[in-house]
């Protein structure tokens, strides 16, 4: 079942969130997504796509969508094993000229959407994209598993221009038309799918800039028993990722 309403064409930004079995974390992220500052300058929508969730994620999001029909739209797809399928569905359903792709364990600051909107007002060209910032909050820093969820933003700050390896879909925005024409996620890939699509977008002329003002807390909760599996999983898909890149001449 899908919960969807007709949203006015004045929607400027679509926040796209793929999700799978995150009913607990969504209690924190959804209120933050629904109460974004716009300062009366633009309208936005939130699109959640459940990737075959088996917990109460779908029930929760369906109820929220029914209570907030002007703000949140909810879709369900059959499980694909990775985020590419739900992201592609969200991109196809989005009504905003700009799409922000973020993870379901990111709790955005209240000016998150506003900062992405301001960036694209300043850079209206189709090829411009923005990488926002996520961080592990203080309450999780004592957990050693948080080391697996930090991004090298220090390195990013030192660069004059970002490249395709920085197309991190935990918090990134891009023009929807440019994405539909040159991107879309490879649904075979279960990992590194974001960097792979970043490569294709870069080949099409994408200019990716760092936007540290667009921030969110990263609440990922990796368990110690999952570390070995994560390492094997990452290595397995790294091979496929490299195989899909052209050999440098």
Coordinates of C-alpha atoms in Angstrom, one line a residue:
X1 CA 0.0 0.0 0.0
X2 CA 1.2 3.5 -0.8
X3 CA 0.3 6.8 0.9
X4 CA 0.6 9.7 -1.5
X5 CA -1.2 12.9 -2.2
X6 CA -1.0 15.5 -4.9
X7 CA 1.7 18.0 -3.8
X8 CA 1.6 21.5 -5.4
X9 CA 4.2 22.1 -8.1
X10 CA 5.7 24.9 -5.9
X11 CA 7.7 22.3 -3.9
X12 CA 11.3 23.3 -4.3
X13 CA 13.2 20.6 -2.5
X14 CA 12.5 16.9 -2.0
X15 CA 14.2 15.1 0.9
X16 CA 14.6 11.5 -0.1
X17 CA 15.2 8.8 2.6
X18 CA 15.5 5.1 1.8
X19 CA 14.8 3.0 4.9
X20 CA 14.8 -0.5 6.2
X21 CA 13.8 -1.7 9.7
X22 CA 14.5 1.6 11.4
X23 CA 11.3 2.0 13.4
X24 CA 13.2 3.0 16.5
X25 CA 15.5 5.6 14.9
X26 CA 12.7 7.1 12.9
X27 CA 11.2 8.3 16.1
X28 CA 14.0 10.8 16.2
X29 CA 14.6 11.6 12.5
X30 CA 11.0 12.0 11.3
X31 CA 10.1 14.9 13.7
X32 CA 13.3 16.7 12.7
X33 CA 12.5 16.2 9.0
X34 CA 9.0 17.5 9.4
X35 CA 9.9 20.6 11.2
X36 CA 12.5 22.2 9.0
X37 CA 12.9 25.9 8.8
X38 CA 12.0 27.5 5.5
X39 CA 11.7 31.1 6.6
X40 CA 8.8 31.4 4.2
X41 CA 11.1 31.2 1.2
X42 CA 10.3 27.7 -0.2
X43 CA 8.2 24.6 0.3
X44 CA 9.7 21.1 0.7
X45 CA 8.5 17.5 0.9
X46 CA 9.9 14.4 2.6
X47 CA 9.8 11.1 0.7
X48 CA 10.4 7.9 2.5
X49 CA 10.8 4.6 0.6
X50 CA 10.7 1.4 2.7
X51 CA 12.9 -1.3 1.2
X52 CA 10.8 -4.3 2.3
X53 CA 10.9 -3.5 6.0
X54 CA 9.7 -6.3 8.3
X55 CA 9.4 -4.4 11.6
X56 CA 6.9 -1.6 12.3
X57 CA 8.7 0.9 10.0
X58 CA 5.9 0.8 7.3
X59 CA 3.1 1.2 9.8
X60 CA 4.8 4.1 11.5
X61 CA 5.5 6.0 8.3
X62 CA 2.1 5.3 6.9
X63 CA 0.5 6.8 10.0
X64 CA 2.8 9.9 9.8
X65 CA 2.0 10.4 6.1
X66 CA -1.7 10.3 6.8
X67 CA -1.3 12.9 9.6
X68 CA 1.0 15.1 7.4
X69 CA -0.3 14.7 3.8
X70 CA 1.2 18.0 2.7
X71 CA 4.7 17.2 4.0
X72 CA 5.5 13.5 3.8
X73 CA 4.9 10.9 1.2
X74 CA 5.5 7.2 1.8
X75 CA 6.2 4.4 -0.7
X76 CA 7.1 0.7 -0.3
X77 CA 9.0 -1.5 -2.6
X78 CA 10.0 -5.2 -2.5
X79 CA 13.3 -5.8 -0.7
X80 CA 16.4 -5.2 -2.9
X81 CA 19.2 -5.7 -0.3
X82 CA 20.6 -2.2 -0.8
X83 CA 19.6 1.5 -0.9
X84 CA 19.8 2.0 -4.7
X85 CA 16.3 0.7 -5.5
X86 CA 14.5 2.9 -2.9
X87 CA 16.6 5.9 -3.8
X88 CA 15.7 5.5 -7.5
X89 CA 12.0 5.2 -6.6
X90 CA 12.2 8.4 -4.5
X91 CA 14.0 10.2 -7.4
X92 CA 11.2 9.3 -9.8
X93 CA 8.5 10.3 -7.3
X94 CA 10.1 13.6 -6.2
X95 CA 8.5 16.9 -7.2
X96 CA 11.2 19.3 -6.2
X97 CA 13.7 20.7 -8.6
X98 CA 16.4 19.9 -6.0
X99 CA 16.7 16.5 -4.3
X100 CA 18.5 15.9 -1.0
X101 CA 19.4 12.3 -0.5
X102 CA 20.1 11.3 3.1
X103 CA 20.2 8.2 5.3
X104 CA 17.5 7.2 7.6
X105 CA 19.8 7.4 10.6
X106 CA 20.6 11.0 10.1
X107 CA 18.7 13.6 12.2
X108 CA 19.0 16.9 10.4
X109 CA 19.5 20.3 12.1
X110 CA 16.5 22.5 11.8
X111 CA 18.1 24.6 9.0
X112 CA 19.2 21.6 7.0
X113 CA 16.8 22.0 4.1
X114 CA 17.2 25.8 4.2
X115 CA 21.0 25.5 3.8
X116 CA 20.6 23.2 0.8
X117 CA 18.0 25.5 -0.7
X118 CA 20.2 28.5 -0.3
X119 CA 23.1 26.7 -2.0
X120 CA 21.1 25.9 -5.1
X121 CA 19.7 29.4 -5.2
X122 CA 23.3 30.6 -5.4
X123 CA 24.2 27.9 -7.9
X124 CA 21.2 27.4 -10.1
X125 CA 23.2 25.7 -12.8
X126 CA 22.1 22.1 -13.3
X127 CA 25.6 20.6 -12.7
X128 CA 26.0 22.0 -9.2
X129 CA 25.7 19.6 -6.2
X130 CA 26.3 20.0 -2.5
X131 CA 27.8 17.7 0.1
X132 CA 26.5 18.4 3.5
X133 CA 28.0 17.2 6.8
X134 CA 27.0 14.5 9.3
X135 CA 28.6 13.9 12.7
X136 CA 28.4 11.4 15.5
X137 CA 26.8 13.2 18.5
X138 CA 28.4 13.4 21.9
X139 CA 26.1 10.8 23.4
X140 CA 27.5 8.1 21.0
X141 CA 31.2 9.1 21.1
X142 CA 31.9 6.7 24.0
X143 CA 30.8 3.8 21.8
X144 CA 33.9 2.5 19.9
X145 CA 31.6 1.5 17.0
X146 CA 31.2 5.2 16.3
X147 CA 34.7 5.1 14.7
X148 CA 33.1 3.2 11.8
X149 CA 30.7 6.1 11.1
X150 CA 32.9 9.1 10.9
X151 CA 33.7 10.7 7.6
X152 CA 37.0 12.5 6.7
X153 CA 35.6 16.0 6.6
X154 CA 38.9 17.4 7.6
X155 CA 40.3 16.2 4.3
X156 CA 37.3 17.6 2.5
X157 CA 37.8 21.0 4.0
X158 CA 41.4 21.1 2.6
X159 CA 40.3 20.5 -1.0
X160 CA 39.6 23.3 -3.5
X161 CA 37.2 21.0 -5.4
X162 CA 35.6 17.7 -4.5
X163 CA 35.5 14.7 -6.9
X164 CA 33.2 11.7 -7.4
X165 CA 34.6 9.8 -4.3
X166 CA 33.0 12.5 -2.1
X167 CA 29.4 11.9 -3.4
X168 CA 28.3 10.6 0.0
X169 CA 24.6 10.0 0.0
X170 CA 24.2 10.3 3.8
X171 CA 23.8 14.0 3.0
X172 CA 24.0 15.3 -0.6
X173 CA 21.9 17.5 -2.8
X174 CA 21.7 17.8 -6.6
X175 CA 19.3 19.0 -9.3
X176 CA 16.7 16.3 -9.9
X177 CA 16.8 16.8 -13.7
X178 CA 20.6 16.4 -13.8
X179 CA 20.3 13.2 -11.7
X180 CA 17.6 11.7 -13.9
X181 CA 19.5 12.4 -17.0
X182 CA 23.0 11.3 -15.9
X183 CA 22.8 9.4 -12.7
X184 CA 20.4 7.0 -11.0
X185 CA 21.8 4.3 -8.9
X186 CA 23.0 0.9 -10.1
X187 CA 20.5 -1.5 -8.3
X188 CA 22.9 -4.4 -8.7
X189 CA 25.4 -2.7 -6.4
X190 CA 24.7 -3.1 -2.6
X191 CA 27.7 -0.9 -1.5
X192 CA 29.7 1.9 -3.1
X193 CA 26.7 2.6 -5.3
X194 CA 26.9 6.3 -4.3
X195 CA 30.5 6.7 -5.4
X196 CA 29.8 4.8 -8.6
X197 CA 26.9 7.2 -9.5
X198 CA 29.2 10.1 -8.4
X199 CA 31.6 8.9 -11.1
X200 CA 29.0 9.0 -13.8
X201 CA 27.7 12.4 -12.7
X202 CA 31.3 13.8 -12.6
X203 CA 31.8 12.5 -16.2
X204 CA 28.6 14.5 -17.1
X205 CA 30.1 17.7 -15.6
X206 CA 29.0 17.7 -12.0
X207 CA 30.5 20.3 -9.7
X208 CA 30.4 19.0 -6.2
X209 CA 31.0 21.6 -3.4
X210 CA 31.2 21.2 0.4
X211 CA 28.3 22.7 2.4
X212 CA 29.2 22.2 6.1
X213 CA 26.3 24.4 7.1
X214 CA 23.9 21.6 6.1
X215 CA 24.4 19.4 9.1
X216 CA 22.9 16.4 10.8
X217 CA 23.6 13.9 13.6
X218 CA 24.5 10.4 12.5
X219 CA 22.9 7.9 14.8
X220 CA 24.1 4.7 13.1
X221 CA 24.2 1.8 15.7
X222 CA 26.6 -0.8 14.5
X223 CA 27.0 -3.8 16.9
X224 CA 30.4 -5.3 17.6
X225 CA 29.2 -8.7 16.3
X226 CA 28.5 -7.1 12.9
X227 CA 32.0 -5.7 12.3
X228 CA 33.5 -8.8 10.7
X229 CA 30.5 -9.1 8.4
X230 CA 30.7 -5.5 7.5
X231 CA 34.4 -5.9 6.6
X232 CA 33.7 -8.9 4.3
X233 CA 30.7 -7.1 2.7
X234 CA 32.7 -4.0 2.0
X235 CA 35.5 -5.9 0.4
X236 CA 33.2 -7.9 -1.7
X237 CA 31.5 -4.8 -3.2
X238 CA 34.7 -2.9 -3.5
X239 CA 35.8 -5.5 -6.1
X240 CA 32.6 -5.0 -8.1
X241 CA 33.0 -1.2 -7.8
X242 CA 36.5 -1.2 -9.2
X243 CA 35.5 -3.6 -12.0
X244 CA 32.9 -1.0 -13.1
X245 CA 35.4 1.9 -13.4
X246 CA 37.3 2.2 -16.7
X247 CA 41.0 1.4 -16.7
X248 CA 43.1 4.6 -16.7
X249 CA 44.9 5.1 -19.9

